Amino acid sequence: MKKILILGSTGSIGTNALELIRNNKDKYRVIGLSGNKNIELLEKQIKEFKPEYICVGSKEDKQILEKKYCNIKFYSGDFGLAEIAREAVYDIILTAVSGAIGIDATIEAIKREKRIALANKETMVSAGSYINRLLTKYKKAEIIPVDSEHSALFQSLQGFKKENIKRLIITASGGTFRGKKIQELKEVSVEQALKHPNWSMGKKITVDSSTLVNKGLEIIEAHELFGISYDNIDVLVHPQSVVHSMIEYVDGSIISQMGVPDMKTPILYSFSYPEKEFNNSIKFTDFKKYSNLTFEEVDRETFKGIDLAYRAGRIGQTMPTVLNAANEIAVELFLNKEIKFLDIYVIIEKAMNEHKILNLDGEDALDIIKKVDSEIRNKVREEWGR
């Protein structure tokens, strides 16, 4: 029986993972959970799955829960995520927290040579080169991507050699505002941005999908995960979200991974790899319901997130950290209705233009990443927050 530690258990990825485990309790045991502020849901999960380790967002919630569940080891805050990853007894850690706070937990899991089911794309975006160096040192550690696009690429690579790849093709739904032009996006509301046509996700990633910054982050993550040049990574809009991504090989063949727009399949594969496993909660594709599967070019003039990410990725070093940090705070400000939708691009571009690039080739790379991340966040809040 595999012991699973889930960071971000109250979010969409975490709840989907728990549903999978609920249906396969003979194969998986929940050993630990983390939730930020949704304590009501976290308590329901505690009562059902009886974990041994829990991390919450605040010390106050930690103190309250400790009195109620004396047989559980509790942690709190961003440092708590790293501590639980360092101390808990598990086989697989699912990192499904949003933002750069997931980096330290991933690092701790690598040092313990565990399997990381990675649903936190910011880890590879902000610290990909550092993470890859660690993986060469701790050789038994492995990262299995959970993002539907990267899981699709990972699955499409099985049995083939990296040198036979011509290009990676990452698909995008197009987000909430597919087909809109810049003029039409000037006054869009938070509520409009959160109405994704295909996927049920958290607020931050849904806004990222609407700006296509999410797809930009995925380009950088794909580069770091698979070691493929940015010149050989493309994006296509695929509104039906059935083809989750594709790999074109040097002989002209294309291998794709397809399925319903549901995160359970990639989550399950990250648990069961290298095997495929049935689960009662998995939905199966009925192609009779799809009269057309279509593909379109990305409107990069309107949705600038793609080109900003290519630029940050090609520059490398600390620039992807800047892109990610500026975007996280910009989305936070937009969700709080402190800035307009298109200001997200302005904030990211301004932060990138003003940043003095720092080298990440030394042993102090992680300290530099954290410092840059913190500085960019503070600067954006000071300049744009109300």
mmCIF file of C-alpha atoms in Angstrom:
data_model
loop_
_atom_site.group_PDB
_atom_site.id
_atom_site.type_symbol
_atom_site.label_atom_id
_atom_site.label_comp_id
_atom_site.label_asym_id
_atom_site.label_seq_id
_atom_site.Cartn_x
_atom_site.Cartn_y
_atom_site.Cartn_z
ATOM 1 C CA MET A 1 0.000 0.000 0.000
ATOM 2 C CA LYS A 2 1.421 3.361 -1.074
ATOM 3 C CA LYS A 3 1.412 6.159 1.505
ATOM 4 C CA ILE A 4 0.371 9.499 -0.003
ATOM 5 C CA LEU A 5 1.077 12.994 1.341
ATOM 6 C CA ILE A 6 -1.179 15.595 -0.280
ATOM 7 C CA LEU A 7 -0.204 19.261 -0.115
ATOM 8 C CA GLY A 8 -3.229 21.329 -1.094
ATOM 9 C CA SER A 9 -5.874 18.768 -0.178
ATOM 10 C CA THR A 10 -8.734 21.291 -0.068
ATOM 11 C CA GLY A 11 -8.144 22.544 -3.617
ATOM 12 C CA SER A 12 -9.449 21.026 -6.841
ATOM 13 C CA ILE A 13 -6.418 18.776 -7.430
ATOM 14 C CA GLY A 14 -6.385 17.647 -3.809
ATOM 15 C CA THR A 15 -10.091 16.807 -3.661
ATOM 16 C CA ASN A 16 -9.837 14.895 -6.946
ATOM 17 C CA ALA A 17 -6.887 12.934 -5.564
ATOM 18 C CA LEU A 18 -8.824 12.061 -2.431
ATOM 19 C CA GLU A 19 -11.731 10.831 -4.526
ATOM 20 C CA LEU A 20 -9.375 8.505 -6.383
ATOM 21 C CA ILE A 21 -7.932 7.229 -3.089
ATOM 22 C CA ARG A 22 -11.427 6.808 -1.664
ATOM 23 C CA ASN A 23 -12.169 4.350 -4.474
ATOM 24 C CA ASN A 24 -8.856 2.470 -4.173
ATOM 25 C CA LYS A 25 -8.269 2.251 -0.430
ATOM 26 C CA ASP A 26 -6.635 -1.145 -0.823
ATOM 27 C CA LYS A 27 -3.798 0.479 -2.796
ATOM 28 C CA TYR A 28 -3.387 3.924 -1.237
ATOM 29 C CA ARG A 29 -3.372 5.389 2.245
ATOM 30 C CA VAL A 30 -3.496 9.121 3.026
ATOM 31 C CA ILE A 31 -0.635 9.727 5.446
ATOM 32 C CA GLY A 32 -0.766 13.534 5.517
ATOM 33 C CA LEU A 33 -2.715 16.559 4.288
ATOM 34 C CA SER A 34 -2.241 20.289 4.032
ATOM 35 C CA GLY A 35 -4.899 22.936 3.689
ATOM 36 C CA ASN A 36 -4.627 26.684 3.930
ATOM 37 C CA LYS A 37 -7.809 28.396 5.109
ATOM 38 C CA ASN A 38 -10.640 25.966 4.322
ATOM 39 C CA ILE A 39 -10.527 24.359 7.750
ATOM 40 C CA GLU A 40 -14.104 23.098 7.573
ATOM 41 C CA LEU A 41 -13.319 20.915 4.548
ATOM 42 C CA LEU A 42 -9.932 19.924 5.972
ATOM 43 C CA GLU A 43 -11.619 18.626 9.134
ATOM 44 C CA LYS A 44 -13.983 16.493 7.057
ATOM 45 C CA GLN A 45 -10.948 15.042 5.287
ATOM 46 C CA ILE A 46 -9.214 14.406 8.619
ATOM 47 C CA LYS A 47 -12.223 12.496 9.940
ATOM 48 C CA GLU A 48 -12.559 10.388 6.789
ATOM 49 C CA PHE A 49 -8.927 9.590 5.957
ATOM 50 C CA LYS A 50 -7.367 9.746 9.452
ATOM 51 C CA PRO A 51 -3.963 11.171 8.457
ATOM 52 C CA GLU A 52 -0.990 11.276 10.806
ATOM 53 C CA TYR A 53 0.336 14.671 9.668
ATOM 54 C CA ILE A 54 -1.478 17.948 8.951
ATOM 55 C CA CYS A 55 -0.273 21.383 7.830
ATOM 56 C CA VAL A 56 -2.495 24.474 7.959
ATOM 57 C CA GLY A 57 -1.984 28.064 6.908
ATOM 58 C CA SER A 58 -1.956 29.811 10.290
ATOM 59 C CA LYS A 59 -0.612 29.159 13.781
ATOM 60 C CA GLU A 60 -4.029 29.983 15.196
ATOM 61 C CA ASP A 61 -5.724 27.202 13.226
ATOM 62 C CA LYS A 62 -2.891 24.847 14.154
ATOM 63 C CA GLN A 63 -3.422 25.521 17.873
ATOM 64 C CA ILE A 64 -7.188 24.992 17.595
ATOM 65 C CA LEU A 65 -6.847 21.721 15.688
ATOM 66 C CA GLU A 66 -4.106 20.372 17.964
ATOM 67 C CA LYS A 67 -6.556 20.441 20.872
ATOM 68 C CA LYS A 68 -9.153 18.493 18.858
ATOM 69 C CA TYR A 69 -6.866 15.877 17.289
ATOM 70 C CA CYS A 70 -4.163 14.986 19.787
ATOM 71 C CA ASN A 71 -2.934 11.963 17.804
ATOM 72 C CA ILE A 72 -1.938 14.063 14.756
ATOM 73 C CA LYS A 73 1.339 15.931 14.213
ATOM 74 C CA PHE A 74 0.545 19.500 13.112
ATOM 75 C CA TYR A 75 2.526 22.090 11.146
ATOM 76 C CA SER A 76 1.671 25.598 9.964
ATOM 77 C CA GLY A 77 2.611 28.250 7.426
ATOM 78 C CA ASP A 78 4.846 28.109 4.374
ATOM 79 C CA PHE A 79 7.682 26.629 6.456
ATOM 80 C CA GLY A 80 5.274 23.960 7.628
ATOM 81 C CA LEU A 81 4.931 22.654 4.070
ATOM 82 C CA ALA A 82 8.683 22.022 3.911
ATOM 83 C CA GLU A 83 8.675 20.511 7.416
ATOM 84 C CA ILE A 84 5.890 18.061 6.676
ATOM 85 C CA ALA A 85 7.636 17.023 3.457
ATOM 86 C CA ARG A 86 10.855 16.509 5.422
ATOM 87 C CA GLU A 87 9.379 14.638 8.405
ATOM 88 C CA ALA A 88 6.292 12.691 7.314
ATOM 89 C CA VAL A 89 6.541 9.016 6.369
ATOM 90 C CA TYR A 90 5.298 8.716 2.771
ATOM 91 C CA ASP A 91 6.017 7.133 -0.606
ATOM 92 C CA ILE A 92 4.497 9.808 -2.859
ATOM 93 C CA ILE A 93 3.995 13.521 -2.263
ATOM 94 C CA LEU A 94 1.366 15.316 -4.348
ATOM 95 C CA THR A 95 2.276 19.010 -4.438
ATOM 96 C CA ALA A 96 -0.976 20.702 -5.383
ATOM 97 C CA VAL A 97 -0.510 24.034 -3.616
ATOM 98 C CA SER A 98 -0.688 27.127 -5.782
ATOM 99 C CA GLY A 99 2.313 29.383 -6.202
ATOM 100 C CA ALA A 100 5.995 29.360 -5.347
ATOM 101 C CA ILE A 101 5.305 28.167 -1.786
ATOM 102 C CA GLY A 102 5.539 24.606 -3.117
ATOM 103 C CA ILE A 103 9.235 24.831 -3.993
ATOM 104 C CA ASP A 104 10.727 24.001 -0.584
ATOM 105 C CA ALA A 105 8.464 20.994 -0.091
ATOM 106 C CA THR A 106 9.502 19.617 -3.479
ATOM 107 C CA ILE A 107 13.163 20.110 -2.575
ATOM 108 C CA GLU A 108 12.731 18.251 0.713
ATOM 109 C CA ALA A 109 11.021 15.366 -1.092
ATOM 110 C CA ILE A 110 13.835 15.176 -3.649
ATOM 111 C CA LYS A 111 16.439 15.030 -0.881
ATOM 112 C CA ARG A 112 14.528 12.090 0.591
ATOM 113 C CA GLU A 113 14.455 10.524 -2.894
ATOM 114 C CA LYS A 114 10.666 10.266 -3.027
ATOM 115 C CA ARG A 115 8.269 10.397 -5.941
ATOM 116 C CA ILE A 116 6.875 13.899 -6.450
ATOM 117 C CA ALA A 117 3.511 14.037 -8.199
ATOM 118 C CA LEU A 118 3.981 17.620 -9.343
ATOM 119 C CA ALA A 119 0.870 19.751 -9.805
ATOM 120 C CA ASN A 120 2.655 22.952 -8.795
ATOM 121 C CA LYS A 121 4.043 24.350 -12.046
ATOM 122 C CA GLU A 122 5.665 27.323 -10.301
ATOM 123 C CA THR A 123 8.277 24.976 -8.826
ATOM 124 C CA MET A 124 9.786 24.234 -12.225
ATOM 125 C CA VAL A 125 9.178 27.745 -13.556
ATOM 126 C CA SER A 126 10.922 29.590 -10.716
ATOM 127 C CA ALA A 127 13.515 26.991 -9.751
ATOM 128 C CA GLY A 128 13.663 24.503 -12.618
ATOM 129 C CA SER A 129 17.411 24.593 -13.194
ATOM 130 C CA TYR A 130 18.067 24.163 -9.460
ATOM 131 C CA ILE A 131 15.536 21.321 -9.191
ATOM 132 C CA ASN A 132 17.140 19.531 -12.134
ATOM 133 C CA ARG A 133 20.569 19.805 -10.495
ATOM 134 C CA LEU A 134 19.161 18.230 -7.349
ATOM 135 C CA LEU A 135 17.625 15.386 -9.353
ATOM 136 C CA THR A 136 21.042 14.507 -10.769
ATOM 137 C CA LYS A 137 22.364 14.280 -7.192
ATOM 138 C CA TYR A 138 19.447 12.391 -5.633
ATOM 139 C CA LYS A 139 18.990 9.851 -8.405
ATOM 140 C CA LYS A 140 16.167 7.811 -6.865
ATOM 141 C CA ALA A 141 13.916 10.859 -6.633
ATOM 142 C CA GLU A 142 11.499 11.280 -9.511
ATOM 143 C CA ILE A 143 9.059 13.902 -10.695
ATOM 144 C CA ILE A 144 5.868 12.706 -12.389
ATOM 145 C CA PRO A 145 3.980 15.712 -13.810
ATOM 146 C CA VAL A 146 0.299 16.076 -12.944
ATOM 147 C CA ASP A 147 -0.659 19.077 -15.083
ATOM 148 C CA SER A 148 -2.812 17.577 -17.826
ATOM 149 C CA GLU A 149 -0.537 18.964 -20.537
ATOM 150 C CA HIS A 150 2.722 17.744 -19.023
ATOM 151 C CA SER A 151 1.222 14.414 -18.050
ATOM 152 C CA ALA A 152 0.161 14.061 -21.698
ATOM 153 C CA LEU A 153 3.689 14.833 -22.889
ATOM 154 C CA PHE A 154 5.159 12.468 -20.296
ATOM 155 C CA GLN A 155 2.825 9.662 -21.382
ATOM 156 C CA SER A 156 3.460 10.326 -25.080
ATOM 157 C CA LEU A 157 7.204 9.964 -24.429
ATOM 158 C CA GLN A 158 6.975 6.461 -23.006
ATOM 159 C CA GLY A 159 8.940 4.025 -25.164
ATOM 160 C CA PHE A 160 10.582 6.739 -27.285
ATOM 161 C CA LYS A 161 13.934 8.498 -27.110
ATOM 162 C CA LYS A 162 14.336 12.201 -26.431
ATOM 163 C CA GLU A 163 16.630 12.601 -29.458
ATOM 164 C CA ASN A 164 13.766 11.454 -31.706
ATOM 165 C CA ILE A 165 11.569 14.408 -30.698
ATOM 166 C CA LYS A 166 11.013 17.128 -33.286
ATOM 167 C CA ARG A 167 8.740 19.323 -31.152
ATOM 168 C CA LEU A 168 6.377 19.399 -28.208
ATOM 169 C CA ILE A 169 2.889 20.687 -28.960
ATOM 170 C CA ILE A 170 1.094 21.999 -25.871
ATOM 171 C CA THR A 171 -2.644 22.437 -26.294
ATOM 172 C CA ALA A 172 -4.681 25.254 -24.756
ATOM 173 C CA SER A 173 -8.425 25.595 -24.367
ATOM 174 C CA GLY A 174 -8.088 29.285 -25.191
ATOM 175 C CA GLY A 175 -9.475 30.214 -21.801
ATOM 176 C CA THR A 176 -12.524 32.243 -20.878
ATOM 177 C CA PHE A 177 -11.926 34.942 -23.473
ATOM 178 C CA ARG A 178 -10.940 32.907 -26.546
ATOM 179 C CA GLY A 179 -11.672 34.931 -29.689
ATOM 180 C CA LYS A 180 -11.787 38.275 -27.877
ATOM 181 C CA LYS A 181 -9.591 41.218 -28.869
ATOM 182 C CA ILE A 182 -7.742 43.663 -26.622
ATOM 183 C CA GLN A 183 -10.479 46.295 -26.885
ATOM 184 C CA GLU A 184 -13.039 43.802 -25.565
ATOM 185 C CA LEU A 185 -10.900 42.897 -22.546
ATOM 186 C CA LYS A 186 -10.385 46.382 -21.123
ATOM 187 C CA GLU A 187 -13.310 46.245 -18.714
ATOM 188 C CA VAL A 188 -13.837 42.517 -18.093
ATOM 189 C CA SER A 189 -14.776 41.606 -14.549
ATOM 190 C CA VAL A 190 -13.339 39.076 -12.132
ATOM 191 C CA GLU A 191 -16.565 37.108 -12.372
ATOM 192 C CA GLN A 192 -16.256 36.904 -16.164
ATOM 193 C CA ALA A 193 -12.625 35.790 -15.974
ATOM 194 C CA LEU A 194 -13.526 32.942 -13.622
ATOM 195 C CA LYS A 195 -16.040 31.323 -16.002
ATOM 196 C CA HIS A 196 -13.796 28.756 -17.684
ATOM 197 C CA PRO A 197 -15.599 26.861 -20.482
ATOM 198 C CA ASN A 198 -14.061 23.414 -19.857
ATOM 199 C CA TRP A 199 -12.151 23.061 -16.598
ATOM 200 C CA SER A 200 -13.122 23.396 -12.943
ATOM 201 C CA MET A 201 -10.069 24.916 -11.238
ATOM 202 C CA GLY A 202 -9.024 27.296 -8.497
ATOM 203 C CA LYS A 203 -9.384 31.040 -8.988
ATOM 204 C CA LYS A 204 -5.703 31.780 -9.570
ATOM 205 C CA ILE A 205 -5.164 29.171 -12.264
ATOM 206 C CA THR A 206 -8.482 30.075 -13.923
ATOM 207 C CA VAL A 207 -7.360 33.695 -14.291
ATOM 208 C CA ASP A 208 -3.980 32.456 -15.556
ATOM 209 C CA SER A 209 -5.851 30.426 -18.150
ATOM 210 C CA SER A 210 -7.835 33.469 -19.244
ATOM 211 C CA THR A 211 -4.639 35.519 -19.771
ATOM 212 C CA LEU A 212 -2.795 32.495 -21.256
ATOM 213 C CA VAL A 213 -0.013 33.196 -18.750
ATOM 214 C CA ASN A 214 -0.821 29.691 -17.550
ATOM 215 C CA LYS A 215 0.148 28.338 -20.946
ATOM 216 C CA GLY A 216 3.305 30.428 -20.848
ATOM 217 C CA LEU A 217 4.253 28.929 -17.500
ATOM 218 C CA GLU A 218 3.610 25.497 -18.995
ATOM 219 C CA ILE A 219 6.064 26.235 -21.827
ATOM 220 C CA ILE A 220 8.811 26.983 -19.295
ATOM 221 C CA GLU A 221 7.856 23.955 -17.215
ATOM 222 C CA ALA A 222 7.942 21.694 -20.294
ATOM 223 C CA HIS A 223 11.405 22.991 -21.152
ATOM 224 C CA GLU A 224 12.647 22.215 -17.640
ATOM 225 C CA LEU A 225 10.887 18.848 -17.306
ATOM 226 C CA PHE A 226 11.849 17.413 -20.680
ATOM 227 C CA GLY A 227 14.986 19.339 -21.638
ATOM 228 C CA ILE A 228 13.574 20.489 -24.982
ATOM 229 C CA SER A 229 14.645 23.791 -26.581
ATOM 230 C CA TYR A 230 12.133 26.633 -26.582
ATOM 231 C CA ASP A 231 12.450 26.660 -30.366
ATOM 232 C CA ASN A 232 10.882 23.196 -30.366
ATOM 233 C CA ILE A 233 7.929 23.907 -28.076
ATOM 234 C CA ASP A 234 4.718 25.140 -29.700
ATOM 235 C CA VAL A 235 1.227 25.984 -28.466
ATOM 236 C CA LEU A 236 -2.061 25.328 -30.257
ATOM 237 C CA VAL A 237 -5.526 26.353 -29.127
ATOM 238 C CA HIS A 238 -7.759 23.282 -28.928
ATOM 239 C CA PRO A 239 -11.161 24.446 -27.615
ATOM 240 C CA GLN A 240 -12.557 20.966 -26.904
ATOM 241 C CA SER A 241 -9.726 20.083 -24.452
ATOM 242 C CA VAL A 242 -9.753 16.432 -25.505
ATOM 243 C CA VAL A 243 -6.196 16.295 -26.877
ATOM 244 C CA HIS A 244 -4.159 17.266 -23.826
ATOM 245 C CA SER A 245 -0.849 17.668 -25.681
ATOM 246 C CA MET A 246 1.181 16.019 -28.446
ATOM 247 C CA ILE A 247 4.718 15.101 -29.397
ATOM 248 C CA GLU A 248 5.836 15.261 -33.015
ATOM 249 C CA TYR A 249 8.718 12.918 -33.787
ATOM 250 C CA VAL A 250 11.419 13.199 -36.439
ATOM 251 C CA ASP A 251 9.682 10.664 -38.698
ATOM 252 C CA GLY A 252 6.584 12.885 -38.928
ATOM 253 C CA SER A 253 4.450 10.811 -36.571
ATOM 254 C CA ILE A 254 2.542 12.518 -33.773
ATOM 255 C CA ILE A 255 1.723 10.795 -30.487
ATOM 256 C CA SER A 256 -0.973 12.428 -28.372
ATOM 257 C CA GLN A 257 -2.694 11.681 -25.091
ATOM 258 C CA MET A 258 -6.437 12.219 -25.153
ATOM 259 C CA GLY A 259 -9.271 12.071 -22.669
ATOM 260 C CA VAL A 260 -12.084 14.038 -21.069
ATOM 261 C CA PRO A 261 -11.103 17.380 -19.495
ATOM 262 C CA ASP A 262 -10.744 15.952 -15.996
ATOM 263 C CA MET A 263 -7.695 15.960 -13.736
ATOM 264 C CA LYS A 264 -8.286 12.524 -12.244
ATOM 265 C CA THR A 265 -6.498 10.607 -15.004
ATOM 266 C CA PRO A 266 -3.162 12.478 -14.723
ATOM 267 C CA ILE A 267 -3.343 12.375 -10.917
ATOM 268 C CA LEU A 268 -3.953 8.624 -10.961
ATOM 269 C CA TYR A 269 -1.122 8.047 -13.431
ATOM 270 C CA SER A 270 1.286 9.940 -11.165
ATOM 271 C CA PHE A 271 0.348 7.498 -8.384
ATOM 272 C CA SER A 272 0.335 4.288 -10.443
ATOM 273 C CA TYR A 273 3.200 4.940 -12.921
ATOM 274 C CA PRO A 274 4.555 2.964 -14.717
ATOM 275 C CA GLU A 275 1.286 1.015 -14.592
ATOM 276 C CA LYS A 276 -2.150 2.064 -15.825
ATOM 277 C CA GLU A 277 -4.863 1.592 -13.257
ATOM 278 C CA PHE A 278 -8.670 1.515 -13.271
ATOM 279 C CA ASN A 279 -10.599 3.686 -10.839
ATOM 280 C CA ASN A 280 -14.382 3.989 -10.513
ATOM 281 C CA SER A 281 -14.269 7.789 -10.507
ATOM 282 C CA ILE A 282 -12.520 8.047 -13.887
ATOM 283 C CA LYS A 283 -14.622 9.343 -16.784
ATOM 284 C CA PHE A 284 -14.208 7.814 -20.219
ATOM 285 C CA THR A 285 -14.287 9.628 -23.560
ATOM 286 C CA ASP A 286 -17.341 9.228 -25.778
ATOM 287 C CA PHE A 287 -16.146 10.412 -29.171
ATOM 288 C CA LYS A 288 -19.704 10.368 -30.506
ATOM 289 C CA LYS A 289 -20.247 13.531 -28.458
ATOM 290 C CA TYR A 290 -17.510 15.354 -30.372
ATOM 291 C CA SER A 291 -18.427 16.116 -33.976
ATOM 292 C CA ASN A 292 -15.190 18.094 -34.419
ATOM 293 C CA LEU A 293 -11.791 18.362 -32.780
ATOM 294 C CA THR A 294 -10.353 21.686 -33.907
ATOM 295 C CA PHE A 295 -7.028 23.492 -33.568
ATOM 296 C CA GLU A 296 -6.224 27.200 -33.884
ATOM 297 C CA GLU A 297 -3.237 29.488 -33.679
ATOM 298 C CA VAL A 298 -2.815 31.477 -30.470
ATOM 299 C CA ASP A 299 -3.682 35.176 -30.727
ATOM 300 C CA ARG A 300 -0.413 36.402 -29.213
ATOM 301 C CA GLU A 301 -1.181 40.045 -29.894
ATOM 302 C CA THR A 302 -4.156 39.921 -27.538
ATOM 303 C CA PHE A 303 -2.937 37.271 -25.097
ATOM 304 C CA LYS A 304 0.605 38.358 -24.289
ATOM 305 C CA GLY A 305 1.274 35.721 -21.649
ATOM 306 C CA ILE A 306 2.742 33.313 -24.206
ATOM 307 C CA ASP A 307 5.401 35.674 -25.581
ATOM 308 C CA LEU A 308 6.302 36.999 -22.138
ATOM 309 C CA ALA A 309 6.994 33.420 -21.061
ATOM 310 C CA TYR A 310 9.071 32.595 -24.143
ATOM 311 C CA ARG A 311 11.109 35.721 -23.477
ATOM 312 C CA ALA A 312 11.592 34.896 -19.786
ATOM 313 C CA GLY A 313 12.462 31.292 -20.545
ATOM 314 C CA ARG A 314 15.016 32.116 -23.228
ATOM 315 C CA ILE A 315 16.711 34.692 -20.983
ATOM 316 C CA GLY A 316 16.684 32.159 -18.163
ATOM 317 C CA GLN A 317 18.465 32.562 -14.812
ATOM 318 C CA THR A 318 16.198 34.670 -12.551
ATOM 319 C CA MET A 319 13.865 35.969 -15.268
ATOM 320 C CA PRO A 320 11.319 33.112 -15.033
ATOM 321 C CA THR A 321 11.172 33.768 -11.270
ATOM 322 C CA VAL A 322 10.320 37.399 -12.019
ATOM 323 C CA LEU A 323 7.617 36.384 -14.497
ATOM 324 C CA ASN A 324 6.024 34.019 -12.010
ATOM 325 C CA ALA A 325 6.210 36.303 -8.958
ATOM 326 C CA ALA A 326 4.888 39.356 -10.813
ATOM 327 C CA ASN A 327 2.050 37.304 -12.260
ATOM 328 C CA GLU A 328 1.058 35.811 -8.906
ATOM 329 C CA ILE A 329 0.687 39.213 -7.283
ATOM 330 C CA ALA A 330 -0.953 40.737 -10.360
ATOM 331 C CA VAL A 331 -3.588 37.981 -10.319
ATOM 332 C CA GLU A 332 -4.063 38.499 -6.574
ATOM 333 C CA LEU A 333 -4.629 42.234 -7.149
ATOM 334 C CA PHE A 334 -7.051 41.519 -10.003
ATOM 335 C CA LEU A 335 -9.045 39.048 -7.910
ATOM 336 C CA ASN A 336 -9.209 41.726 -5.185
ATOM 337 C CA LYS A 337 -10.455 44.172 -7.847
ATOM 338 C CA GLU A 338 -7.494 46.511 -7.312
ATOM 339 C CA ILE A 339 -6.353 46.410 -10.952
ATOM 340 C CA LYS A 340 -7.924 45.740 -14.337
ATOM 341 C CA PHE A 341 -7.536 42.528 -16.309
ATOM 342 C CA LEU A 342 -5.072 43.897 -18.884
ATOM 343 C CA ASP A 343 -2.940 45.396 -16.117
ATOM 344 C CA ILE A 344 -1.712 41.855 -15.435
ATOM 345 C CA TYR A 345 0.360 41.962 -18.643
ATOM 346 C CA VAL A 346 1.578 45.497 -17.897
ATOM 347 C CA ILE A 347 2.761 44.484 -14.425
ATOM 348 C CA ILE A 348 4.619 41.391 -15.656
ATOM 349 C CA GLU A 349 6.315 43.213 -18.522
ATOM 350 C CA LYS A 350 7.350 46.135 -16.336
ATOM 351 C CA ALA A 351 8.844 43.792 -13.717
ATOM 352 C CA MET A 352 10.776 41.918 -16.393
ATOM 353 C CA ASN A 353 12.038 45.092 -18.060
ATOM 354 C CA GLU A 354 13.317 46.506 -14.767
ATOM 355 C CA HIS A 355 14.919 43.323 -13.476
ATOM 356 C CA LYS A 356 18.691 42.945 -13.351
ATOM 357 C CA ILE A 357 19.357 39.277 -14.111
ATOM 358 C CA LEU A 358 21.228 37.238 -11.513
ATOM 359 C CA ASN A 359 23.194 34.054 -12.135
ATOM 360 C CA LEU A 360 21.827 30.813 -10.707
ATOM 361 C CA ASP A 361 24.768 28.538 -11.458
ATOM 362 C CA GLY A 362 26.218 28.646 -7.931
ATOM 363 C CA GLU A 363 25.374 26.868 -4.692
ATOM 364 C CA ASP A 364 23.408 29.906 -3.508
ATOM 365 C CA ALA A 365 20.876 29.563 -6.362
ATOM 366 C CA LEU A 366 17.895 28.807 -4.126
ATOM 367 C CA ASP A 367 18.632 31.779 -1.835
ATOM 368 C CA ILE A 368 18.819 34.047 -4.878
ATOM 369 C CA ILE A 369 15.533 32.671 -6.256
ATOM 370 C CA LYS A 370 13.777 33.280 -2.938
ATOM 371 C CA LYS A 371 15.198 36.781 -2.621
ATOM 372 C CA VAL A 372 14.156 37.769 -6.152
ATOM 373 C CA ASP A 373 10.737 36.201 -5.659
ATOM 374 C CA SER A 374 10.159 38.166 -2.449
ATOM 375 C CA GLU A 375 11.479 41.448 -3.879
ATOM 376 C CA ILE A 376 9.283 41.270 -6.977
ATOM 377 C CA ARG A 377 6.181 40.457 -4.939
ATOM 378 C CA ASN A 378 6.769 43.352 -2.554
ATOM 379 C CA LYS A 379 7.540 45.768 -5.370
ATOM 380 C CA VAL A 380 4.388 44.894 -7.329
ATOM 381 C CA ARG A 381 2.210 45.217 -4.234
ATOM 382 C CA GLU A 382 3.733 48.598 -3.356
ATOM 383 C CA GLU A 383 3.363 49.980 -6.881
ATOM 384 C CA TRP A 384 -0.066 48.623 -7.781
ATOM 385 C CA GLY A 385 -1.952 47.802 -4.578
ATOM 386 C CA ARG A 386 -4.565 50.197 -3.324
#
